[in-house]
Tab-separated table of C-alpha atoms in Angstrom:
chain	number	residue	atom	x	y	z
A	742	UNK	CA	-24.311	-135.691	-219.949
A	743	UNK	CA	-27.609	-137.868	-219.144
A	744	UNK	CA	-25.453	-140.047	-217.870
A	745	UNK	CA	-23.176	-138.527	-215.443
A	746	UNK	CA	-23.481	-139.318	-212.120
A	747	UNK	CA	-23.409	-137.038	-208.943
A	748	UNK	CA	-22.120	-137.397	-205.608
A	749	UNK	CA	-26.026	-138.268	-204.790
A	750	UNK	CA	-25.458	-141.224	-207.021
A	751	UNK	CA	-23.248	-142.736	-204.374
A	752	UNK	CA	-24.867	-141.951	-200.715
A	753	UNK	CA	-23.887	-144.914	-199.577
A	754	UNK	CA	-19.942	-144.701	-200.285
A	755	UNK	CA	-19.685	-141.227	-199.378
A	756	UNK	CA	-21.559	-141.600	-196.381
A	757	UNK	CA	-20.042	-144.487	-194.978
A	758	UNK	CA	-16.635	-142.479	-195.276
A	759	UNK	CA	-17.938	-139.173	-193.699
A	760	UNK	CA	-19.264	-141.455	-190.876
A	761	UNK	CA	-15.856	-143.700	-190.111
A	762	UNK	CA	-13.944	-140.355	-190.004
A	763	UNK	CA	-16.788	-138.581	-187.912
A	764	UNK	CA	-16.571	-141.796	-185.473
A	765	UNK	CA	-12.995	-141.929	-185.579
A	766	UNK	CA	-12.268	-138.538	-184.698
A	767	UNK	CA	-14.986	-138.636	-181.833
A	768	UNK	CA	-13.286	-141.958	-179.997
A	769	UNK	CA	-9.878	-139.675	-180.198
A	770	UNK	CA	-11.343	-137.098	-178.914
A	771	UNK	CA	-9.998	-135.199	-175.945
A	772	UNK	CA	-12.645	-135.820	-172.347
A	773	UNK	CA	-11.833	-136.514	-169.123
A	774	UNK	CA	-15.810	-136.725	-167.681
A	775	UNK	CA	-15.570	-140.520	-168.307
A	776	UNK	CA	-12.243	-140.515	-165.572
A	777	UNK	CA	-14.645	-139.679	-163.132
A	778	UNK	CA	-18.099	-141.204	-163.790
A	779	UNK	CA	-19.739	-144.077	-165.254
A	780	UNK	CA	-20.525	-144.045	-168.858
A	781	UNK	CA	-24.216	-146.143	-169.974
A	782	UNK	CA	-26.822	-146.685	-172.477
A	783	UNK	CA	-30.150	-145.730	-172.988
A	784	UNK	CA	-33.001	-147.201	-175.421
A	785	UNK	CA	-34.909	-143.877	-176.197
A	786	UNK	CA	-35.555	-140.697	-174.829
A	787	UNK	CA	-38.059	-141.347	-172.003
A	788	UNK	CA	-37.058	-140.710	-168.312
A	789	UNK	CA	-34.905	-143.095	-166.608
A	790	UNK	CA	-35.226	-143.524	-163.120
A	791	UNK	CA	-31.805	-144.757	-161.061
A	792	UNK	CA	-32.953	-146.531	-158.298
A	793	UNK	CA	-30.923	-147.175	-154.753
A	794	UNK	CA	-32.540	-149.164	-151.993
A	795	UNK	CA	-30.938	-148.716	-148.887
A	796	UNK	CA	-28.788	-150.819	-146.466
A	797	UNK	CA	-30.550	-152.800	-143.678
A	798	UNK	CA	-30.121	-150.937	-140.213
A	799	UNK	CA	-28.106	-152.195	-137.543
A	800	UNK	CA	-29.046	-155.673	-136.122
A	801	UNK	CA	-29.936	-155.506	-132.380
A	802	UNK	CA	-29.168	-158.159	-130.302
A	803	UNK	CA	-32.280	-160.742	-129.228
A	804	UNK	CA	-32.015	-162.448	-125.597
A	805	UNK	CA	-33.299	-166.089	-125.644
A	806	UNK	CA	-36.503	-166.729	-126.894
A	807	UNK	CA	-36.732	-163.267	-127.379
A	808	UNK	CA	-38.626	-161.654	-130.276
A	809	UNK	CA	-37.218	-160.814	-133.785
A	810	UNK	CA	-36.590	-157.089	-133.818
A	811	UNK	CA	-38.080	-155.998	-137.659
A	812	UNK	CA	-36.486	-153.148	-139.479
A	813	UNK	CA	-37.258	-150.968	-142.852
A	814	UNK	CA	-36.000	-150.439	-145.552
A	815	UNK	CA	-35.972	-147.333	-147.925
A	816	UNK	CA	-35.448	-146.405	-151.685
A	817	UNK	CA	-34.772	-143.929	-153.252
A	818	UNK	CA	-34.161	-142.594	-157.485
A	819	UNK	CA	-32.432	-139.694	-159.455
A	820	UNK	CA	-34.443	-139.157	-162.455
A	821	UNK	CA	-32.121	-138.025	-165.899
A	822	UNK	CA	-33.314	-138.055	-169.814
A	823	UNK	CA	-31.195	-138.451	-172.632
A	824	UNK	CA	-31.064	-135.008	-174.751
A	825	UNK	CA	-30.502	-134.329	-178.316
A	826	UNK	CA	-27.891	-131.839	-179.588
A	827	UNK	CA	-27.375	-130.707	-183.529
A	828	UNK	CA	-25.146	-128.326	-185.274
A	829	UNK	CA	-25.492	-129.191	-188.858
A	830	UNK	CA	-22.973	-127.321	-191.789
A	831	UNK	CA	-24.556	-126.690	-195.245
A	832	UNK	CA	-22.020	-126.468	-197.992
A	833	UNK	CA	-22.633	-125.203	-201.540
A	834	UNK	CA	-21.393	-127.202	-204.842
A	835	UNK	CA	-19.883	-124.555	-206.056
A	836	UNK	CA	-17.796	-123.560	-202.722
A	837	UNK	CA	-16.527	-127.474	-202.265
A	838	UNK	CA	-15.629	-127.274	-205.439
A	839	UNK	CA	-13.785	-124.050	-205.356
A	840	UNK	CA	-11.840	-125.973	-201.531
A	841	UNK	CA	-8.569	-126.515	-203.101
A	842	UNK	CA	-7.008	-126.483	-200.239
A	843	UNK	CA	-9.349	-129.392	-198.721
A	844	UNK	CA	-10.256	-126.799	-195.524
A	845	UNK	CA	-13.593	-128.411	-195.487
A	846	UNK	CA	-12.263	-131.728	-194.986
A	847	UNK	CA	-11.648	-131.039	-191.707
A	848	UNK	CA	-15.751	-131.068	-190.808
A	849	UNK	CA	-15.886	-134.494	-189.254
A	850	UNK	CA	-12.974	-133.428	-187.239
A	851	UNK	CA	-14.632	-130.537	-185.959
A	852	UNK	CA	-17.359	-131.815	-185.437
A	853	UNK	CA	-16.475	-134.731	-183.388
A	854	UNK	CA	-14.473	-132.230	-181.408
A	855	UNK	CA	-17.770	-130.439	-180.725
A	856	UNK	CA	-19.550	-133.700	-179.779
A	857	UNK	CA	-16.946	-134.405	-177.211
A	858	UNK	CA	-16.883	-130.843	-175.755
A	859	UNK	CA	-20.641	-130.516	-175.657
A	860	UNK	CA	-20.053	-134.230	-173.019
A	861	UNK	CA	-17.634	-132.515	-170.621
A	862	UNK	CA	-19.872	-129.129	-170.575
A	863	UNK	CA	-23.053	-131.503	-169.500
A	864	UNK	CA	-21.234	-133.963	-167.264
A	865	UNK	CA	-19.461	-131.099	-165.331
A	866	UNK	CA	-22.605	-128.353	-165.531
A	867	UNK	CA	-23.930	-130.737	-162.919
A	868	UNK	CA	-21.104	-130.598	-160.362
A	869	UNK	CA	-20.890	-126.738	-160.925
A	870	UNK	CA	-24.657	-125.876	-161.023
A	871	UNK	CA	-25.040	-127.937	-157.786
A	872	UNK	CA	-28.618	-128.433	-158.156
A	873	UNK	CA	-30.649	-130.187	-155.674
A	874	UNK	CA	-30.843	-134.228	-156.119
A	875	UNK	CA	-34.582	-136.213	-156.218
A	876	UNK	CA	-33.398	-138.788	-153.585
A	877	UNK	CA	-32.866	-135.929	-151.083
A	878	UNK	CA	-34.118	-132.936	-152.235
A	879	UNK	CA	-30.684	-131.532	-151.346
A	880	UNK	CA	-28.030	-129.826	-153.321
A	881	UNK	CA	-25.212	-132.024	-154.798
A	882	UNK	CA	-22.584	-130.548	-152.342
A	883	UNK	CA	-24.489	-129.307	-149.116
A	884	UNK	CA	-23.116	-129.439	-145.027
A	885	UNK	CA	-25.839	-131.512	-144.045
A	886	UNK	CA	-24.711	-134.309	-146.325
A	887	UNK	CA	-21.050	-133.381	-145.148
A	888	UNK	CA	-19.592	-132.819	-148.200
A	889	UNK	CA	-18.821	-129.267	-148.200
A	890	UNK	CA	-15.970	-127.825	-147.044
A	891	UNK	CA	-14.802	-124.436	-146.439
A	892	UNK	CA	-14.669	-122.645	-150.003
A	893	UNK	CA	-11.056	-121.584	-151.599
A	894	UNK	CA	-9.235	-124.268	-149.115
A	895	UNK	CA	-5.853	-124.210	-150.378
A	896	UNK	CA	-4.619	-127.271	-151.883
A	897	UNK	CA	-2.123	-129.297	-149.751
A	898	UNK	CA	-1.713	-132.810	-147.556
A	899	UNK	CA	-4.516	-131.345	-144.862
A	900	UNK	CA	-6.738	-130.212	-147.186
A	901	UNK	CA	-6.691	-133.807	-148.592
A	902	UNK	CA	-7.178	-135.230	-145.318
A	903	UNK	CA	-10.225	-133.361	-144.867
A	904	UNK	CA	-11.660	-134.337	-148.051
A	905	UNK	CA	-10.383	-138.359	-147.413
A	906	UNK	CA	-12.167	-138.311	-144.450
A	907	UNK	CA	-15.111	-136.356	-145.546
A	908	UNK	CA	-15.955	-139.196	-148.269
A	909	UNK	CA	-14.577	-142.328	-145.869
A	910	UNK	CA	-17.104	-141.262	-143.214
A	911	UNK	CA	-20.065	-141.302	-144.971
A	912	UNK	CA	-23.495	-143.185	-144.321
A	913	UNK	CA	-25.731	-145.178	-145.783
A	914	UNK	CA	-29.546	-143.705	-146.422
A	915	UNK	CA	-30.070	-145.279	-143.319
A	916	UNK	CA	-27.454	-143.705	-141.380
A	917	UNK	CA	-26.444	-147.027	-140.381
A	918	UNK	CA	-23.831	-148.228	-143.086
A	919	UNK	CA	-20.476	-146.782	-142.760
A	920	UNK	CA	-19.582	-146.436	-146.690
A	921	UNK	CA	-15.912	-145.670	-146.084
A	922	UNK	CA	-15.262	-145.059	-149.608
A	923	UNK	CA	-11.608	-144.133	-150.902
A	924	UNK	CA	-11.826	-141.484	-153.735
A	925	UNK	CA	-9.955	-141.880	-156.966
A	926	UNK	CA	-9.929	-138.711	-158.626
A	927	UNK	CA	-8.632	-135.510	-157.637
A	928	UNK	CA	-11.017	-132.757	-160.078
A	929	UNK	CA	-9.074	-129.548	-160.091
A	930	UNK	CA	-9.368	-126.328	-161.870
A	931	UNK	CA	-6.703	-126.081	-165.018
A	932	UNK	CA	-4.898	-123.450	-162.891
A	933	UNK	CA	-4.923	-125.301	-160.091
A	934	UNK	CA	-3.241	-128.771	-162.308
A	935	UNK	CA	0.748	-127.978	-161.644
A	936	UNK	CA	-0.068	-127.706	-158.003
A	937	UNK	CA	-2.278	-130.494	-157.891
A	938	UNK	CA	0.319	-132.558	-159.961
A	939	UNK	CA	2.659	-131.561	-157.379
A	940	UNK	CA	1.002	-132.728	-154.284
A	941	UNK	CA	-0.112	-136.049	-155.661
A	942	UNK	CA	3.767	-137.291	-156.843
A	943	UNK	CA	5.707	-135.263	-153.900
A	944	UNK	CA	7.514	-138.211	-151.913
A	945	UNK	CA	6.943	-135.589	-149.107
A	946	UNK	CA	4.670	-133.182	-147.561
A	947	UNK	CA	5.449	-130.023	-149.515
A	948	UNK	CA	4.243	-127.938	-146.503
A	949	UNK	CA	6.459	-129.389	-144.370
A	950	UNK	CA	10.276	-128.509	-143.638
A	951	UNK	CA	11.360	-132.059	-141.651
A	952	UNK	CA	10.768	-134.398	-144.506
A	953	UNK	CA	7.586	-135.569	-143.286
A	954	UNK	CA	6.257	-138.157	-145.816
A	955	UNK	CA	3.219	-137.757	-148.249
A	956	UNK	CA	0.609	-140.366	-147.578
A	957	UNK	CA	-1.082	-139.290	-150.965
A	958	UNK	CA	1.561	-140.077	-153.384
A	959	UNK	CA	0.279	-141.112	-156.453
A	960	UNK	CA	-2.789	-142.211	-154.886
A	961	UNK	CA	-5.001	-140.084	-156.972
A	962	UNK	CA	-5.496	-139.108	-160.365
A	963	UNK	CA	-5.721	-135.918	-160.995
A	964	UNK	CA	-8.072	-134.489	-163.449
A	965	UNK	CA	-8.299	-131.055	-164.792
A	966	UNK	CA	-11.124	-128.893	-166.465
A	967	UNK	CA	-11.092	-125.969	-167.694
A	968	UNK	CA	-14.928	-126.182	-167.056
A	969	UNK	CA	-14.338	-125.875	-162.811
């Protein structure tokens, strides 16, 4: 028996296998906070500072000869830190030996499941705990930054509107650049996904009785959490 060899004879093997099904499972796992924002890299755990410089101010006009009219700019940075986050299983010999029915080789499974879950509960804690940014000391969603509309607005064509123009009217930190930006993605509640699916691919405006037409068809993808 000296020479029988253990499974911590082969590390390496049984590693490298625990790992490709760990990493496999984890790319096909089910998120959706990478539909809706950017996904990077980071080199340790240090702070990382985002930084934003903003847009020039409006030119004025300069008569002839006249003097150059100098602006300012500004900057500004959201501070974020990658975290760490474990849940380790301990098995016996004895009770993977006795797992005839190969339960436990399910683990990597699970726990790239767990992996992905523990992404959507950090990307979308910061939408729902609407904290206050560093760039303006302001919550996420506040009515100074126009952003926030009335609570519990019922999904429908207006409502839309009101968000549309809420994002295409925007400014730059300088209150000088109009951003006009066009959203993307519609983030919904899960009960709110078969109304929001409606809405988005109705060839009319489902609060209308004349046939009016839906200027949002299928120009947004709609996203749902269970999380919102």
């Amino acid at each position: 028996f000296e020479l029988a060899q253990s499974s911590s004879d082969f590390d390496n093997i049984l590693a490298d296998v625990q790992d490709k099904t760990l990493l496999s499972a984890y790319r096909d796992g089910q998120r959706s906070w990478d539909k809706w924002a950017r996904r990077t890299t980071a080199p340790d755990f240090k702070n990382i500072n985002r930084t934003s410089l903003s847009e020039a101010p409006s030119l004025a006009s300069r008569g002839e000869g006249g003097e150059v009219n100098y602006v300012t700019l500004s900057d500004g940075k959201e501070t974020y830190a990658l975290a760490e986050y474990t849940g380790g299983i301990k098995l016996t010999r004895k009770a993977l030996i006795n797992d005839d029915l190969d339960a436990f080789g399910r683990i990597p499974q699970l726990q790239a499941n767990a992996c992905t879950r523990k992404e959507d509960d950090v990307a979308y804690a910061i939408i729902t705990a609407n904290a206050n940014l560093d760039n303006t000391s302001r919550a996420l969603f506040n009515t100074t930054d126009a952003n926030d509309t009335t609570s519990g607005t019922a999904l429908s064509v207006a409502s839309l509107a009101v968000g549309f123009n809420a994002m295409f009217v925007q400014k730059g930190p300088k209150d000088a650049a109009e951003l006009e930006i066009v959203p993307k993605c519609l983030l919904v509640p899960s009960s709110k996904k078969a109304i929001a699916d409606q809405l988005i691919t109705s060839t009319v405006d489902p609060a209308k009785s004349n046939s009016a037409s839906n200027p949002y068809l299928n120009s947004l993808e709609v996203i749902p959490s269970a999380r919102l």
